[in-house]
PDB file of C-alpha atoms in Angstrom:
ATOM      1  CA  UNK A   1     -10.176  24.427 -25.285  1.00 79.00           C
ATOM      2  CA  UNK A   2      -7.671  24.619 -22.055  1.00 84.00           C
ATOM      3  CA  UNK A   3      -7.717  28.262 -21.866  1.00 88.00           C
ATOM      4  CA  UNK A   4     -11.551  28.206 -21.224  1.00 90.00           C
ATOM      5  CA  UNK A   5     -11.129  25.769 -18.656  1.00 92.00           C
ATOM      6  CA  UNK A   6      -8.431  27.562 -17.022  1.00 91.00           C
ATOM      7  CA  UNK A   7     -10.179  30.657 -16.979  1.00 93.00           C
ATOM      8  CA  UNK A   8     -13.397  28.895 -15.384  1.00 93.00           C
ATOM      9  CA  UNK A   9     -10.763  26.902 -12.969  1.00 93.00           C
ATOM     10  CA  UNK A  10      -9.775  30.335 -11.943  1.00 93.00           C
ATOM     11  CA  UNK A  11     -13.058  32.326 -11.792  1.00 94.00           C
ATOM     12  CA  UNK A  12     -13.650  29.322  -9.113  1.00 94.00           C
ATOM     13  CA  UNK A  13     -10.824  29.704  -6.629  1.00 93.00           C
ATOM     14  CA  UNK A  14     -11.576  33.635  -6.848  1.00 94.00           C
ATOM     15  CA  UNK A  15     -14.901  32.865  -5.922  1.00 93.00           C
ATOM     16  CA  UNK A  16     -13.302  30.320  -3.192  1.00 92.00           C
ATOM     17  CA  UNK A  17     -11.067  33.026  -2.168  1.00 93.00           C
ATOM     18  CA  UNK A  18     -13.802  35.291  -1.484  1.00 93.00           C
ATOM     19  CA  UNK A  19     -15.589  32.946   1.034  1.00 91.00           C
ATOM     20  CA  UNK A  20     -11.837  32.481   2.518  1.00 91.00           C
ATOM     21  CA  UNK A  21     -12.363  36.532   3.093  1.00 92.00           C
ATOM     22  CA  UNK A  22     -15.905  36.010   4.622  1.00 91.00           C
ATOM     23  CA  UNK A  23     -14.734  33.276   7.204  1.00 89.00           C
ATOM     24  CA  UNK A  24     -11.765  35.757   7.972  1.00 90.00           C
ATOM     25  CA  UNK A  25     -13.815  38.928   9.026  1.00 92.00           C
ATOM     26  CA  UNK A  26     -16.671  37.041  10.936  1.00 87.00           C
ATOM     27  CA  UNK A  27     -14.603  33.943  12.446  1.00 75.00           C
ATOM     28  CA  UNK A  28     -15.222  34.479  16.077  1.00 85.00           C
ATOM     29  CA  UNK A  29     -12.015  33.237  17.278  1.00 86.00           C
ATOM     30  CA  UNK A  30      -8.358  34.287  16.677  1.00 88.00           C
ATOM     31  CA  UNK A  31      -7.820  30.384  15.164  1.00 89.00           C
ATOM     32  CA  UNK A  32     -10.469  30.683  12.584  1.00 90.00           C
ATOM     33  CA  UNK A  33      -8.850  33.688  11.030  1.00 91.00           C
ATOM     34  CA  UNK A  34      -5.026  31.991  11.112  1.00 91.00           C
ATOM     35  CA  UNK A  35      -6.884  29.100   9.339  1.00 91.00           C
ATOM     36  CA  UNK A  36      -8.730  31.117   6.761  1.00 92.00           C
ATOM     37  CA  UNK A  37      -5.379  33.219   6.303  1.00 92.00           C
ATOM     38  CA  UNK A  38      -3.610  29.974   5.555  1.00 91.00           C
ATOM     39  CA  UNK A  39      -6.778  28.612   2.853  1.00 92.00           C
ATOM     40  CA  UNK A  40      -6.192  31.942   1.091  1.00 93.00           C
ATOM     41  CA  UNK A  41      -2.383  31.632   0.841  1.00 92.00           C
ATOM     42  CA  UNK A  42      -2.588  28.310  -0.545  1.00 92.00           C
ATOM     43  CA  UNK A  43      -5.532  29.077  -2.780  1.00 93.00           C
ATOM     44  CA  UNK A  44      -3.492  31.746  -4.358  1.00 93.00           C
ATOM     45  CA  UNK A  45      -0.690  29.597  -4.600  1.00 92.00           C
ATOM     46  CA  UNK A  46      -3.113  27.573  -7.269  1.00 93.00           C
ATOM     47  CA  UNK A  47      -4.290  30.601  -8.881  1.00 94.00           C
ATOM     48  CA  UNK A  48      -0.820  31.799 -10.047  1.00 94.00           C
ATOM     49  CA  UNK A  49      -0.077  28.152 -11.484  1.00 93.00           C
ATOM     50  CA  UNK A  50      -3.000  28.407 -13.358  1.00 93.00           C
ATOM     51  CA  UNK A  51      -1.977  31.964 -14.665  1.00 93.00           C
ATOM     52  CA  UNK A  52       1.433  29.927 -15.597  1.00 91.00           C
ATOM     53  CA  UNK A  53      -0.041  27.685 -17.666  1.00 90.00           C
ATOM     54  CA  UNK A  54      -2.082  30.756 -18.868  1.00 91.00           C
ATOM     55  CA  UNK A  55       0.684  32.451 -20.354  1.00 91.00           C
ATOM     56  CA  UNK A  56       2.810  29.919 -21.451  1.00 89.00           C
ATOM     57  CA  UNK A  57       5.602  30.465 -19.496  1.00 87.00           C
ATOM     58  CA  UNK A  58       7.518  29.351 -16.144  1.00 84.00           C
ATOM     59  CA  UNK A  59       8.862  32.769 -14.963  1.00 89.00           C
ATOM     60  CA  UNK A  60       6.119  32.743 -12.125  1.00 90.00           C
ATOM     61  CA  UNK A  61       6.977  29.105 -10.592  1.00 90.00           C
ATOM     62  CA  UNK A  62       9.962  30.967  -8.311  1.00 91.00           C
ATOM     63  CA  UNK A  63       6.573  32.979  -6.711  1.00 92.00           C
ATOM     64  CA  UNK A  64       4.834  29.366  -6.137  1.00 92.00           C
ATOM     65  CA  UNK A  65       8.094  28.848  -3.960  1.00 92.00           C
ATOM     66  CA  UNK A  66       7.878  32.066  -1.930  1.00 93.00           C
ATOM     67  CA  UNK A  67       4.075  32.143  -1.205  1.00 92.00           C
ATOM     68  CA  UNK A  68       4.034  28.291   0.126  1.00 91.00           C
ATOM     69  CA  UNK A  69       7.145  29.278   2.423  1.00 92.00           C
ATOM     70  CA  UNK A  70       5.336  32.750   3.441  1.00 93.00           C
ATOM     71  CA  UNK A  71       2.168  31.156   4.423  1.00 92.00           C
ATOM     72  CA  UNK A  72       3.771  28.406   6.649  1.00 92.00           C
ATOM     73  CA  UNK A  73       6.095  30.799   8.206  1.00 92.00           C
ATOM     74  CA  UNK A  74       3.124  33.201   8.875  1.00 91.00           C
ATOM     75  CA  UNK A  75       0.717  30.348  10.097  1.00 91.00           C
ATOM     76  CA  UNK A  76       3.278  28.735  12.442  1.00 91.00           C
ATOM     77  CA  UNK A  77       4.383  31.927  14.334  1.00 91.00           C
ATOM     78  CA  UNK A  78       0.491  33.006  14.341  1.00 89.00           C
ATOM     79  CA  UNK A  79      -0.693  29.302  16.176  1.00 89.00           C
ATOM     80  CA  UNK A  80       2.796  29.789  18.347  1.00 89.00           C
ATOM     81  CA  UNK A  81       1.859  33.702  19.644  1.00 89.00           C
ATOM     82  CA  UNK A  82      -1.831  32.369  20.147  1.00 86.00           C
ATOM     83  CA  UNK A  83      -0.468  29.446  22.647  1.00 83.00           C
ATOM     84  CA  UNK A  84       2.222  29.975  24.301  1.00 80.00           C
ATOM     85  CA  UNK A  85       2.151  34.215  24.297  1.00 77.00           C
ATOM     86  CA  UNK A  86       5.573  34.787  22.066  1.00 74.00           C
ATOM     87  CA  UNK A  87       6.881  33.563  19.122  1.00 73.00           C
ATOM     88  CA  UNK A  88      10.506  32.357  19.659  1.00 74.00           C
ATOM     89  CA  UNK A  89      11.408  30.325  23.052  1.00 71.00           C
ATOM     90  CA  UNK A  90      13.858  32.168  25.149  1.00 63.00           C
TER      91      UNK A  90
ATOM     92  CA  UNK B   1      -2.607  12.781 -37.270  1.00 63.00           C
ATOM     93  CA  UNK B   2      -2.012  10.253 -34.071  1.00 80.00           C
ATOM     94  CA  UNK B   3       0.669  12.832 -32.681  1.00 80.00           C
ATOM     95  CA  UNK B   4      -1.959  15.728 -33.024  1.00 84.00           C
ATOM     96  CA  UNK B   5      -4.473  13.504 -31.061  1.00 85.00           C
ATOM     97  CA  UNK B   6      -2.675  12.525 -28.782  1.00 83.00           C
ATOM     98  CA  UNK B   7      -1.874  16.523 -28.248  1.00 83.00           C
ATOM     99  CA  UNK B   8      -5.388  16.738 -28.133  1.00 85.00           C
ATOM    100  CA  UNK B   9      -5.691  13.979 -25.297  1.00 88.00           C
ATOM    101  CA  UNK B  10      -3.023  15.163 -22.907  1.00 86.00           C
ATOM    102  CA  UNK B  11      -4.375  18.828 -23.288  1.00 88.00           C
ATOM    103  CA  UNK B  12      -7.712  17.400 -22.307  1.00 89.00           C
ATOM    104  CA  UNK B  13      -6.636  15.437 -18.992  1.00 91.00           C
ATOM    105  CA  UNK B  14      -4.348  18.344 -18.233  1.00 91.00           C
ATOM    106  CA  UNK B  15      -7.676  20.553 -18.092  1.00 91.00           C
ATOM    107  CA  UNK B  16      -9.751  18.303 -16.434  1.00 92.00           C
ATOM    108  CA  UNK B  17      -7.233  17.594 -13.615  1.00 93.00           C
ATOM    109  CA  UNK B  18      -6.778  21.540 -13.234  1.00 93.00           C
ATOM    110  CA  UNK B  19     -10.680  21.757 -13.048  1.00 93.00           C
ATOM    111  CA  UNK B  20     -10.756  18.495 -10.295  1.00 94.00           C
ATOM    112  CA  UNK B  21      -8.005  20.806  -8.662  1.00 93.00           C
ATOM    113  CA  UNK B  22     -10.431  24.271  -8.907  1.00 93.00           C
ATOM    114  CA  UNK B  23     -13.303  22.796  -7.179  1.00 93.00           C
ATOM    115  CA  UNK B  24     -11.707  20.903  -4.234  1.00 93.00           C
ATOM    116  CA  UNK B  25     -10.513  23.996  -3.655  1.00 92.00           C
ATOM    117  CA  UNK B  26     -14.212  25.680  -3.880  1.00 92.00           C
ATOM    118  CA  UNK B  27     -15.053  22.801  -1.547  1.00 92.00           C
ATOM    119  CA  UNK B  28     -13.058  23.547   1.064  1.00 92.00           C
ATOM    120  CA  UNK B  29     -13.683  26.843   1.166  1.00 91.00           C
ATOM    121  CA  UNK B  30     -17.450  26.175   1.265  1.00 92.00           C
ATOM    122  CA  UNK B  31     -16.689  23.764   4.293  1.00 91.00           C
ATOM    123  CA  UNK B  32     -15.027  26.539   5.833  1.00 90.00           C
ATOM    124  CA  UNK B  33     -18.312  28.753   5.662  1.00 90.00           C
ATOM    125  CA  UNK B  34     -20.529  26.100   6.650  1.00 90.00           C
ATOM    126  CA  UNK B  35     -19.371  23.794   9.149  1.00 88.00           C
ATOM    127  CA  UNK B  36     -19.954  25.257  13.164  1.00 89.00           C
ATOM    128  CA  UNK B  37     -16.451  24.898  14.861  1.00 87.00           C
ATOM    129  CA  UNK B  38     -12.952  25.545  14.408  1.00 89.00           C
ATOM    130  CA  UNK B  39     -11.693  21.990  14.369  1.00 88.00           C
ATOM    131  CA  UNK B  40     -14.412  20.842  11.947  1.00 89.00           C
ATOM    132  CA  UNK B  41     -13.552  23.615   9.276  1.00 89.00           C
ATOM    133  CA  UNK B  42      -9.855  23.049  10.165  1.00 89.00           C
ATOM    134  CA  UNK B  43     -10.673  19.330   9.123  1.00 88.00           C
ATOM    135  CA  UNK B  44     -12.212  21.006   5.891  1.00 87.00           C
ATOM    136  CA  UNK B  45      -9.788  23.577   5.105  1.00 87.00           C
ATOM    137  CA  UNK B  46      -6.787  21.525   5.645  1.00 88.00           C
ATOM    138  CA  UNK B  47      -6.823  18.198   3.634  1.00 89.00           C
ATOM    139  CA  UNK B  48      -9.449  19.756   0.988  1.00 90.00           C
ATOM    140  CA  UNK B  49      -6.645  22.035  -0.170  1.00 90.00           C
ATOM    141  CA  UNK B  50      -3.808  20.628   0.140  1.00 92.00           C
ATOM    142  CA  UNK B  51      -5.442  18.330  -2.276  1.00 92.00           C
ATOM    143  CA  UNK B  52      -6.393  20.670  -4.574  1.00 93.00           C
ATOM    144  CA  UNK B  53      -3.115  22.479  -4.657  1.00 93.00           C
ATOM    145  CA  UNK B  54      -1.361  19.322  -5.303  1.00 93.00           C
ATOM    146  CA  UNK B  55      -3.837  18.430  -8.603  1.00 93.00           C
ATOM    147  CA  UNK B  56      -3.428  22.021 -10.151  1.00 94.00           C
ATOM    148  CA  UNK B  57       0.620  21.423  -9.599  1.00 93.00           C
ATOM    149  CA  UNK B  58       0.522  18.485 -10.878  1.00 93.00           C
ATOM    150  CA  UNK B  59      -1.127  19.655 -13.976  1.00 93.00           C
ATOM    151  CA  UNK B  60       1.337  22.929 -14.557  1.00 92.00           C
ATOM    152  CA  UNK B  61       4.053  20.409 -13.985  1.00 92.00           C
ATOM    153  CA  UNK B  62       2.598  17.960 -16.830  1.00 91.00           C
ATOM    154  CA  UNK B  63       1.439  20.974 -18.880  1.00 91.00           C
ATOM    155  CA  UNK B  64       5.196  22.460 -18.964  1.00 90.00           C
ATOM    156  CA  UNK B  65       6.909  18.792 -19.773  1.00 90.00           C
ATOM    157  CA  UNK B  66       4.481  17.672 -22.469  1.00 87.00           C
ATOM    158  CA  UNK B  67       3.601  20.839 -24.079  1.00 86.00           C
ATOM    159  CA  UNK B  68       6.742  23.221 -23.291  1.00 84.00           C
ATOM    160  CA  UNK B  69       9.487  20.803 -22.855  1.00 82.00           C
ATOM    161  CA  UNK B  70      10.756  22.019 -19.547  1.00 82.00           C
ATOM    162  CA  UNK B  71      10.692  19.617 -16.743  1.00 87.00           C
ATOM    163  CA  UNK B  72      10.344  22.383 -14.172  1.00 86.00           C
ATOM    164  CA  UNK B  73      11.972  20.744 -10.483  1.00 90.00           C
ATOM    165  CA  UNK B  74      10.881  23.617  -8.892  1.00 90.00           C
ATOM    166  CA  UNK B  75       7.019  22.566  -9.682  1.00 90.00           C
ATOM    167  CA  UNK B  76       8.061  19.429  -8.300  1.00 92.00           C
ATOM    168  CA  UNK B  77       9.832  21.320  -4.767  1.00 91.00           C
ATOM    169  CA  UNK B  78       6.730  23.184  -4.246  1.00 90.00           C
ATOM    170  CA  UNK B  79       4.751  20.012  -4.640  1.00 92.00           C
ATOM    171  CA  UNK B  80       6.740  18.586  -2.187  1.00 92.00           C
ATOM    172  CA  UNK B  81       6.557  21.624   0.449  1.00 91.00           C
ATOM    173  CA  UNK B  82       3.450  22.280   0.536  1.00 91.00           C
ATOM    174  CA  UNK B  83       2.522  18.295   1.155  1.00 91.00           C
ATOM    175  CA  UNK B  84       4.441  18.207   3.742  1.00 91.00           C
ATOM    176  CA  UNK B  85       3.556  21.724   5.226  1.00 91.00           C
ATOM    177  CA  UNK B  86       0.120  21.852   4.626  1.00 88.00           C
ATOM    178  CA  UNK B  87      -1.539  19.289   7.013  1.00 90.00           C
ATOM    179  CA  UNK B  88       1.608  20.425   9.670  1.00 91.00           C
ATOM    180  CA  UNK B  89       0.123  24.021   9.796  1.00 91.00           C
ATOM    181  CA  UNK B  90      -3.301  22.479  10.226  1.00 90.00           C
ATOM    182  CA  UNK B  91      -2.084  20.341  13.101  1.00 91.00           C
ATOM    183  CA  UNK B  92      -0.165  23.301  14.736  1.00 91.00           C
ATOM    184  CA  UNK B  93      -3.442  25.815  14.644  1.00 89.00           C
ATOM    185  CA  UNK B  94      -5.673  23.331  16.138  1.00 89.00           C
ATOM    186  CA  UNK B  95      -3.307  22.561  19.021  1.00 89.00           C
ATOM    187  CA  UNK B  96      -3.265  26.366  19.424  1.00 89.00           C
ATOM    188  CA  UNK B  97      -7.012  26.871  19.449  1.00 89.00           C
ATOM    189  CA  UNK B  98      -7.408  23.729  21.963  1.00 88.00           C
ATOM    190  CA  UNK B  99      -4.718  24.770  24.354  1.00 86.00           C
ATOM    191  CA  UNK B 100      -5.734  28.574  24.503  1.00 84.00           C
ATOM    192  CA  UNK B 101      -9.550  27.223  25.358  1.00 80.00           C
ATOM    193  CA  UNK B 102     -11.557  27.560  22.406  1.00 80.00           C
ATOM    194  CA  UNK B 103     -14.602  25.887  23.244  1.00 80.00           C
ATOM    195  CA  UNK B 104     -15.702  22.767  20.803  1.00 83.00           C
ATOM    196  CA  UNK B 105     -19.105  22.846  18.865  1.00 82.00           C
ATOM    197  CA  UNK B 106     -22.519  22.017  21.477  1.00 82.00           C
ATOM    198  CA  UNK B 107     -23.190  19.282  19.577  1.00 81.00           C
ATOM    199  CA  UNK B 108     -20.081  17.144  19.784  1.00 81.00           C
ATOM    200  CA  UNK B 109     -20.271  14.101  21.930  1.00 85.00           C
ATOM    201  CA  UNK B 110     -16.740  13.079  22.846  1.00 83.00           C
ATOM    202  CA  UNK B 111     -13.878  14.811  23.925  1.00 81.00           C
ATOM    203  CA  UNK B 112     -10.286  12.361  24.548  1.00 83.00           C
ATOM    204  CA  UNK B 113      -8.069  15.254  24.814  1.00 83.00           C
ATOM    205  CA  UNK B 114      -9.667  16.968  27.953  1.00 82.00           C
ATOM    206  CA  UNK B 115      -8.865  14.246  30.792  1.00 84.00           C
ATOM    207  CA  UNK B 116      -5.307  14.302  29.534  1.00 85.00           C
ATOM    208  CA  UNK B 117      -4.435  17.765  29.636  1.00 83.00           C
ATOM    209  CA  UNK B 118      -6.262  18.027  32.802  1.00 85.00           C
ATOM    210  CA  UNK B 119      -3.993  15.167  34.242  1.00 87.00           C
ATOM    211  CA  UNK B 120      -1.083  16.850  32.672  1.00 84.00           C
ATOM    212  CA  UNK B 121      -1.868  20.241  34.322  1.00 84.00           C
ATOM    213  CA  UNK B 122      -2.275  18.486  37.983  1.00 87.00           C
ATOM    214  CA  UNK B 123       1.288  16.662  37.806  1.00 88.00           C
ATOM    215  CA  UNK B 124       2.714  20.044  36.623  1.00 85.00           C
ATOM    216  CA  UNK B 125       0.944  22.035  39.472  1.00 85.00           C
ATOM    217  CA  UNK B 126       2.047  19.084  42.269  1.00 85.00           C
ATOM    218  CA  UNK B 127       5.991  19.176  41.058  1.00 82.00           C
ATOM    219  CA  UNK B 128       5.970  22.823  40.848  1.00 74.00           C
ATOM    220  CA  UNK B 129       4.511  22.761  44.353  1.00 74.00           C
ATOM    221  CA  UNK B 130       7.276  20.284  45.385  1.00 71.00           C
ATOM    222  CA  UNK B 131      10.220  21.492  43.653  1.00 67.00           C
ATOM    223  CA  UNK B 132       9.772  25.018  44.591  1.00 59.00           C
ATOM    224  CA  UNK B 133      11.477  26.243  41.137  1.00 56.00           C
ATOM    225  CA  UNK B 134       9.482  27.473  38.041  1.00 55.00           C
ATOM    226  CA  UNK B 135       9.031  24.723  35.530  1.00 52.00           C
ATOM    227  CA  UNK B 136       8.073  26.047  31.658  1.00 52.00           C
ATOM    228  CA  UNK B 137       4.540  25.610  30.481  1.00 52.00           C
ATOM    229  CA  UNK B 138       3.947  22.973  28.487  1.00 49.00           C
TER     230      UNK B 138
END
């Protein structure tokens, strides 16, 4: 019975990734994009916990790790460049 | 027969918390197309998800100790890290979009932050003025 509601848990943050993808190519400003970028990280995130408990196994939880540190890392320099014009203060 | 129920039960509030999980996560991302302004779907996309992540974490991290005997810490780091990051990268991006003059929705009614900054801008101006050297942006 869990694997059917896994699968269904992750046809539904696909389908919630794709309307992350619509908000990124239409957003009309720069911060709407950042933000969408940062909904799709995080929503991925999800997706490969799901596919963890998928499979059986805890191989992937080292990737749960990395993407969650990527995403911050990318949305914090992104909001900083969009400010205050560079990324590290000099 | 009570060990295989109970089996039964956990697997069945494991699945339901992942599916609670999957459509917070399809809620925010439907507030994100809908709502009219940045700050409004950064109010959607930020706590919505965060939320969402935490539930389907949760779950993996009950999933592996009941049903795989592994009590997996680094579930419980990325729990951690992305509570505490989540709502931080919000905060940052909407400071960004206010300070570099994204305008806010037609319909809003009340803006606190705009008499501030504007204060903030003329006492920056006036010591620059006075001081003569070049003081940093804030």
């Amino acid at each position: 019975m869990i694997n059917g509601i896994l699968i269904a848990s992750l046809i539904i943050l696909s389908l919630a990734i794709l309307a992350c993808l619509y908000r990124l190519i239409k957003g009309p400003s720069m911060n709407d994009r950042i933000m969408s970028l940062d909904t799709i990280g995080i929503l991925l995130l999800s997706i490969i916990a799901v596919l963890c408990m998928l499979f059986r196994t805890s191989v992937y939880v080292d990737i749960i790790l990395l993407i969650g540190i990527l995403t911050f890392i990318g949305t914090t320099a992104l909001a900083r460049y969009i400010e205050r014009g560079d990324v590290i203060d000099r | 027969m009570t060990a295989e129920m109970m089996s039964r039960i956990g697997e069945f509030l494991i699945a339901i918390i992942v599916l609670l999980g999957a459509l917070l996560g399809a809620l925010s991302a439907f507030g994100l197309v809908r709502l009219p302004d940045v700050y409004m779907r950064s109010h959607a996309a930020t706590k919505s998800a965060t939320l969402g992540v935490l539930m389907i974490l949760a779950g993996a991290f009950l999933y592996f100790a009941f049903y795989l005997d592994h009590i997996s810490v680094k579930l419980l780091l990325g729990i951690v890290f992305v509570f505490i990051t989540g709502p931080v990268a919000g905060h940052l991006n909407g400071r960004a979009a206010y300070r570099s003059g994204v305008s806010l929705w037609e319909g809003s009614v009340h803006d606190d932050l705009k008499p501030v900054l504007r204060r903030e801008r003329e006492q920056l101006q006036a010591g620059k003025a006075e001081s003569g050297e070049k003081i940093k942006d804030v």
